[in-house]
Amino acid sequence: MTSPDTFDEVDPANMQINAVEGFHLGGTRYTVSFELSDDDEEFFRSYVLDVDMGASLTYTIRQQIEDTIMTHASLSRDRHVVLEIGGLMHDLTPDGDSVTPLPEGTLRRLFHLDDGSQYVVGDDGVGYVRAEGGVWQLVPDPGDQPALRDIHGPNPNMIHACGTDGTLLRLRGTAWEGVDLPDQREFTTLEVTAEGHIYLGGPEGLALALRGDELIELTAPENDFFSIRSFKGQRYWSDANWGLNVQKGDSIVPLRELRHAFQMHASPEKLVIAGWKEIFVFDGENWDGFQLGYDGNIFLNRLDMADYGG
């Protein structure tokens, strides 16, 4: 059998699908990003879709990239920021699309605030920040080149990033300020509350709460935590091994077996969770979702949530 020379020559049966991010835009509208790759990881194609989860499940392609989308953020219904591998930041707007190279570090995670501020971090301790309508400004390595895994905060004065070797950094303008912790394990995710409490998660059940100067180890299942997000008064922890967990006091307890749960994003009405090739939607009581598929063309199937811990 002749080996394929292009993405379109790959047998669709040999394509792998990986959901990246999902955002609720209001009503039945969502944006999702995902990647297709062949089994040998020689060919890649990624998409940003505008999805309507109405009575019929429909989508339009907002962007197609012949490479990997690392992460994306939906700032509004018609404005999106997309990070392509290699530090290429795409701005998708009603007035046209553009791309800005961000050359420092290997960038991996995007975060944005409702005021339009945007942040991105990655390996080598590098980050960038952009105010609404502004340009990207470099936040240089603090000195020990940690791999930064996540960034979060409730407002521009409380932005923090976490990463390898117990790294916790506070953003001060365009510089990092270190927060010393006695725990030197790897942090993969964090959430910062309006009260200044910081919740940190990582592999093998690592779950911590930093409240003032007190670092508390939370009771948690020995799963690999991937994302922490508060939604309708509850704090949820996704993990790659089992699904979705919820925090009760100083304990993390299993909530629903989604099999795989990765990045999460919350609107006032919906918590959106990226699975392996699924997008799960939770309103605090009821579940919905869809699965991404590819047979030479993209297709979506609504999930039977009874198959996912129902």
Short mmCIF file of C-alpha atoms in Angstrom, two decimals:
data_model
loop_
_atom_site.label_atom_id
_atom_site.label_comp_id
_atom_site.label_asym_id
_atom_site.label_seq_id
_atom_site.Cartn_x
_atom_site.Cartn_y
_atom_site.Cartn_z
CA MET A 1 0.00 0.00 0.00
CA THR A 2 1.32 3.42 -0.97
CA SER A 3 1.99 5.75 1.94
CA PRO A 4 0.00 8.98 1.87
CA ASP A 5 1.78 12.15 0.81
CA THR A 6 -0.82 14.61 2.06
CA PHE A 7 -3.39 14.87 4.83
CA ASP A 8 -6.27 14.31 2.40
CA GLU A 9 -4.75 11.01 1.23
CA VAL A 10 -4.84 9.51 4.75
CA ASP A 11 -7.55 6.89 5.28
CA PRO A 12 -10.12 8.51 7.61
CA ALA A 13 -10.16 5.25 9.60
CA ASN A 14 -6.55 6.01 10.56
CA MET A 15 -7.31 9.50 11.88
CA GLN A 16 -7.17 10.34 15.57
CA ILE A 17 -9.43 13.06 16.98
CA ASN A 18 -8.54 15.19 20.00
CA ALA A 19 -10.84 17.85 21.41
CA VAL A 20 -8.92 20.94 22.57
CA GLU A 21 -11.30 23.56 24.03
CA GLY A 22 -15.01 24.33 24.22
CA PHE A 23 -16.79 27.61 25.08
CA HIS A 24 -20.43 28.48 25.60
CA LEU A 25 -21.32 31.66 23.74
CA GLY A 26 -24.91 32.00 24.98
CA GLY A 27 -28.14 30.23 24.10
CA THR A 28 -27.42 27.16 21.99
CA ARG A 29 -24.16 28.54 20.53
CA TYR A 30 -20.71 27.13 21.27
CA THR A 31 -17.22 27.24 19.81
CA VAL A 32 -14.96 24.20 19.92
CA SER A 33 -11.46 23.49 18.72
CA PHE A 34 -10.05 20.08 17.88
CA GLU A 35 -7.19 18.37 16.09
CA LEU A 36 -7.06 15.55 13.56
CA SER A 37 -3.86 13.55 13.13
CA ASP A 38 -2.90 10.29 11.45
CA ASP A 39 -1.79 7.29 13.49
CA ASP A 40 1.89 8.01 12.71
CA GLU A 41 1.51 11.71 13.61
CA GLU A 42 2.89 12.85 10.27
CA PHE A 43 -0.13 14.88 9.20
CA PHE A 44 -2.16 17.34 11.25
CA ARG A 45 -5.20 19.51 10.69
CA SER A 46 -7.07 21.54 13.29
CA TYR A 47 -10.37 23.36 13.31
CA VAL A 48 -12.33 25.95 15.20
CA LEU A 49 -16.06 25.28 14.80
CA ASP A 50 -19.07 27.45 15.53
CA VAL A 51 -21.63 24.92 16.83
CA ASP A 52 -25.38 25.30 17.33
CA MET A 53 -26.77 22.72 19.78
CA GLY A 54 -30.38 23.48 18.97
CA ALA A 55 -33.01 20.93 17.98
CA SER A 56 -30.62 19.89 15.21
CA LEU A 57 -26.87 19.82 15.80
CA THR A 58 -25.16 21.99 13.19
CA TYR A 59 -21.79 23.66 12.73
CA THR A 60 -19.82 26.00 10.52
CA ILE A 61 -16.03 26.03 10.18
CA ARG A 62 -14.60 29.26 11.57
CA GLN A 63 -10.96 28.34 11.02
CA GLN A 64 -8.91 25.51 9.54
CA ILE A 65 -5.17 25.19 10.25
CA GLU A 66 -2.84 22.65 8.65
CA ASP A 67 -1.11 22.04 11.97
CA THR A 68 -1.86 21.74 15.69
CA ILE A 69 -4.02 24.14 17.69
CA MET A 70 -2.50 24.25 21.16
CA THR A 71 -5.35 26.19 22.77
CA HIS A 72 -7.98 28.79 21.93
CA ALA A 73 -10.12 31.33 23.75
CA SER A 74 -13.49 32.72 22.69
CA LEU A 75 -13.67 36.36 23.78
CA SER A 76 -17.21 36.83 22.45
CA ARG A 77 -19.54 35.29 19.89
CA ASP A 78 -17.49 36.63 16.99
CA ARG A 79 -14.00 37.18 18.43
CA HIS A 80 -11.59 34.32 19.08
CA VAL A 81 -7.88 33.95 19.79
CA VAL A 82 -6.21 30.76 18.57
CA LEU A 83 -2.69 29.58 19.42
CA GLU A 84 -1.12 27.47 16.68
CA ILE A 85 1.93 25.38 17.50
CA GLY A 86 5.09 27.39 16.93
CA GLY A 87 3.86 30.48 18.75
CA LEU A 88 1.52 31.73 16.01
CA MET A 89 -1.37 33.67 17.59
CA HIS A 90 -4.41 34.02 15.35
CA ASP A 91 -7.01 36.74 15.93
CA LEU A 92 -10.39 35.89 14.42
CA THR A 93 -12.60 38.98 14.24
CA PRO A 94 -15.59 40.24 12.21
CA ASP A 95 -13.26 42.73 10.52
CA GLY A 96 -10.87 40.02 9.34
CA ASP A 97 -8.35 37.52 10.65
CA SER A 98 -4.68 38.10 11.39
CA VAL A 99 -1.73 36.24 12.86
CA THR A 100 1.04 37.46 15.17
CA PRO A 101 4.24 35.46 15.79
CA LEU A 102 5.18 35.16 19.47
CA PRO A 103 8.73 33.78 19.21
CA GLU A 104 9.77 33.24 22.83
CA GLY A 105 9.27 29.88 24.53
CA THR A 106 6.93 27.05 23.60
CA LEU A 107 3.50 28.50 24.37
CA ARG A 108 0.69 26.21 25.52
CA ARG A 109 -2.11 27.81 27.58
CA LEU A 110 -4.36 30.81 26.95
CA PHE A 111 -6.54 32.64 29.46
CA HIS A 112 -8.69 35.74 29.11
CA LEU A 113 -10.74 38.02 31.33
CA ASP A 114 -14.11 39.58 30.60
CA ASP A 115 -12.42 42.98 30.19
CA GLY A 116 -10.61 41.60 27.12
CA SER A 117 -7.21 41.07 28.75
CA GLN A 118 -5.42 38.01 27.37
CA TYR A 119 -2.57 35.91 28.73
CA VAL A 120 -0.55 33.00 27.37
CA VAL A 121 2.17 30.89 29.02
CA GLY A 122 4.37 27.96 28.16
CA ASP A 123 7.78 26.39 28.61
CA ASP A 124 10.95 28.19 29.76
CA GLY A 125 9.01 30.43 32.14
CA VAL A 126 7.80 32.60 29.27
CA GLY A 127 4.48 34.37 28.98
CA TYR A 128 2.82 37.15 27.04
CA VAL A 129 0.06 39.57 28.03
CA ARG A 130 -2.21 41.75 25.90
CA ALA A 131 -4.74 44.35 27.02
CA GLU A 132 -7.94 44.85 25.04
CA GLY A 133 -6.99 46.53 21.77
CA GLY A 134 -3.28 46.38 22.59
CA VAL A 135 -0.25 44.40 21.42
CA TRP A 136 1.30 41.30 22.95
CA GLN A 137 3.99 42.10 25.53
CA LEU A 138 6.60 39.59 26.63
CA VAL A 139 6.73 38.41 30.25
CA PRO A 140 10.27 36.99 30.44
CA ASP A 141 11.52 33.93 32.26
CA PRO A 142 11.85 34.60 36.01
CA GLY A 143 15.25 32.92 36.00
CA ASP A 144 14.85 29.18 36.46
CA GLN A 145 12.94 28.40 33.23
CA PRO A 146 9.97 26.49 34.68
CA ALA A 147 7.47 24.91 32.33
CA LEU A 148 4.29 26.89 32.99
CA ARG A 149 1.19 24.72 32.68
CA ASP A 150 -1.71 27.04 33.48
CA ILE A 151 -2.64 30.67 34.15
CA HIS A 152 -5.69 32.12 35.89
CA GLY A 153 -6.97 35.00 37.99
CA PRO A 154 -10.20 36.91 38.68
CA ASN A 155 -8.79 40.29 37.59
CA PRO A 156 -5.56 41.74 36.13
CA ASN A 157 -4.07 42.31 39.59
CA MET A 158 -4.47 38.68 40.66
CA ILE A 159 -3.16 36.71 37.69
CA HIS A 160 -1.07 33.68 38.66
CA ALA A 161 0.67 30.91 36.73
CA CYS A 162 1.78 27.48 37.90
CA GLY A 163 4.07 24.79 36.59
CA THR A 164 6.87 22.34 37.24
CA ASP A 165 8.93 21.99 40.44
CA GLY A 166 6.31 23.64 42.64
CA THR A 167 6.29 26.84 40.58
CA LEU A 168 3.70 29.46 41.47
CA LEU A 169 4.15 32.93 39.97
CA ARG A 170 2.22 36.17 40.39
CA LEU A 171 2.05 38.54 37.42
CA ARG A 172 3.15 42.11 38.14
CA GLY A 173 2.71 44.11 34.94
CA THR A 174 5.04 42.31 32.54
CA ALA A 175 7.18 40.53 35.15
CA TRP A 176 6.79 37.41 37.27
CA GLU A 177 6.99 37.50 41.05
CA GLY A 178 7.66 34.16 42.70
CA VAL A 179 5.42 32.73 45.42
CA ASP A 180 7.44 30.39 47.63
CA LEU A 181 5.78 27.09 48.44
CA PRO A 182 7.04 24.16 50.51
CA ASP A 183 5.66 21.71 47.94
CA GLN A 184 7.91 21.09 44.93
CA ARG A 185 5.65 18.79 42.94
CA GLU A 186 4.37 19.60 39.45
CA PHE A 187 1.24 21.74 39.19
CA THR A 188 -0.80 21.33 36.03
CA THR A 189 -3.76 23.58 36.82
CA LEU A 190 -4.89 26.34 39.16
CA GLU A 191 -7.82 28.57 40.00
CA VAL A 192 -7.56 31.89 41.84
CA THR A 193 -10.65 33.17 43.67
CA ALA A 194 -11.74 36.77 44.22
CA GLU A 195 -10.79 36.30 47.89
CA GLY A 196 -7.23 35.48 46.86
CA HIS A 197 -7.39 31.77 47.60
CA ILE A 198 -5.43 29.63 45.15
CA TYR A 199 -6.31 26.03 44.30
CA LEU A 200 -3.62 23.90 42.67
CA GLY A 201 -3.95 20.50 41.02
CA GLY A 202 -1.56 18.03 39.50
CA PRO A 203 -0.81 14.35 38.81
CA GLU A 204 -1.69 11.43 41.09
CA GLY A 205 -4.27 13.25 43.17
CA LEU A 206 -2.23 16.38 43.91
CA ALA A 207 -4.76 18.93 45.22
CA LEU A 208 -3.77 21.92 47.32
CA ALA A 209 -5.39 25.08 48.66
CA LEU A 210 -3.31 28.16 49.45
CA ARG A 211 -5.33 30.38 51.78
CA GLY A 212 -3.23 33.30 52.87
CA ASP A 213 0.04 31.79 54.11
CA GLU A 214 -1.50 28.38 54.84
CA LEU A 215 -1.00 25.60 52.30
CA ILE A 216 -3.54 22.81 52.80
CA GLU A 217 -3.46 19.39 51.16
CA LEU A 218 -6.95 18.43 50.07
CA THR A 219 -8.27 14.88 50.19
CA ALA A 220 -8.62 13.67 46.60
CA PRO A 221 -8.72 10.56 44.41
CA GLU A 222 -5.35 9.61 42.94
CA ASN A 223 -6.17 10.90 39.47
CA ASP A 224 -4.35 13.37 37.22
CA PHE A 225 -6.10 16.70 37.59
CA PHE A 226 -6.25 18.77 34.44
CA SER A 227 -8.46 21.80 35.08
CA ILE A 228 -10.18 23.59 37.98
CA ARG A 229 -13.18 25.87 37.42
CA SER A 230 -15.91 27.31 39.62
CA PHE A 231 -19.46 27.28 38.30
CA LYS A 232 -22.73 28.23 40.01
CA GLY A 233 -21.19 28.17 43.47
CA GLN A 234 -19.34 24.85 43.09
CA ARG A 235 -15.69 24.17 42.29
CA TYR A 236 -15.11 21.42 39.75
CA TRP A 237 -11.92 19.46 39.09
CA SER A 238 -11.52 17.56 35.84
CA ASP A 239 -9.15 14.61 35.55
CA ALA A 240 -7.74 12.63 32.67
CA ASN A 241 -8.35 9.22 34.27
CA TRP A 242 -11.99 9.22 35.29
CA GLY A 243 -13.99 12.37 34.63
CA LEU A 244 -15.44 15.21 36.69
CA ASN A 245 -15.05 15.80 40.42
CA VAL A 246 -16.53 18.42 42.74
CA GLN A 247 -14.99 20.02 45.81
CA LYS A 248 -16.79 19.55 49.11
CA GLY A 249 -15.03 21.44 51.87
CA ASP A 250 -11.43 20.24 51.80
CA SER A 251 -12.21 17.08 49.83
CA ILE A 252 -12.41 16.42 46.10
CA VAL A 253 -15.09 13.82 45.42
CA PRO A 254 -16.08 12.06 42.19
CA LEU A 255 -19.17 13.46 40.48
CA ARG A 256 -19.54 11.86 37.04
CA GLU A 257 -17.54 9.26 35.14
CA LEU A 258 -16.91 10.95 31.80
CA ARG A 259 -13.87 8.68 31.19
CA HIS A 260 -11.63 11.58 30.18
CA ALA A 261 -12.10 15.24 31.14
CA PHE A 262 -9.58 17.89 30.23
CA GLN A 263 -9.96 21.67 29.79
CA MET A 264 -13.05 23.37 31.25
CA HIS A 265 -14.61 26.77 30.67
CA ALA A 266 -17.66 28.26 32.36
CA SER A 267 -20.23 30.80 31.25
CA PRO A 268 -22.95 31.95 33.66
CA GLU A 269 -25.22 29.21 32.28
CA LYS A 270 -22.98 26.30 31.23
CA LEU A 271 -19.83 24.45 32.19
CA VAL A 272 -18.16 23.13 29.03
CA ILE A 273 -15.71 20.25 29.38
CA ALA A 274 -13.44 18.91 26.63
CA GLY A 275 -13.16 15.13 26.65
CA TRP A 276 -11.12 12.92 24.35
CA LYS A 277 -13.24 13.56 21.26
CA GLU A 278 -16.33 14.70 23.14
CA ILE A 279 -17.59 18.05 24.33
CA PHE A 280 -19.67 17.79 27.52
CA VAL A 281 -22.12 20.49 28.61
CA PHE A 282 -23.41 20.79 32.20
CA ASP A 283 -25.88 23.36 33.53
CA GLY A 284 -25.46 22.38 37.18
CA GLU A 285 -28.17 19.71 37.00
CA ASN A 286 -28.52 18.37 33.46
CA TRP A 287 -26.00 17.00 31.00
CA ASP A 288 -25.70 17.21 27.23
CA GLY A 289 -22.91 17.00 24.72
CA PHE A 290 -21.68 15.88 21.33
CA GLN A 291 -18.91 13.83 19.79
CA LEU A 292 -16.62 14.94 17.00
CA GLY A 293 -16.17 12.57 14.07
CA TYR A 294 -14.37 12.43 10.74
CA ASP A 295 -15.06 10.26 7.68
CA GLY A 296 -13.39 12.52 5.15
CA ASN A 297 -15.68 15.25 6.37
CA ILE A 298 -16.36 16.54 9.87
CA PHE A 299 -19.54 15.35 11.54
CA LEU A 300 -21.06 15.75 14.99
CA ASN A 301 -23.21 13.30 16.94
CA ARG A 302 -25.19 14.21 20.03
CA LEU A 303 -24.13 12.10 23.00
CA ASP A 304 -26.30 9.69 24.90
CA MET A 305 -25.20 10.80 28.34
CA ALA A 306 -26.36 7.49 29.80
CA ASP A 307 -23.11 6.13 28.34
CA TYR A 308 -21.09 8.61 30.37
CA GLY A 309 -21.85 7.93 33.98
CA GLY A 310 -25.63 8.37 33.63
#
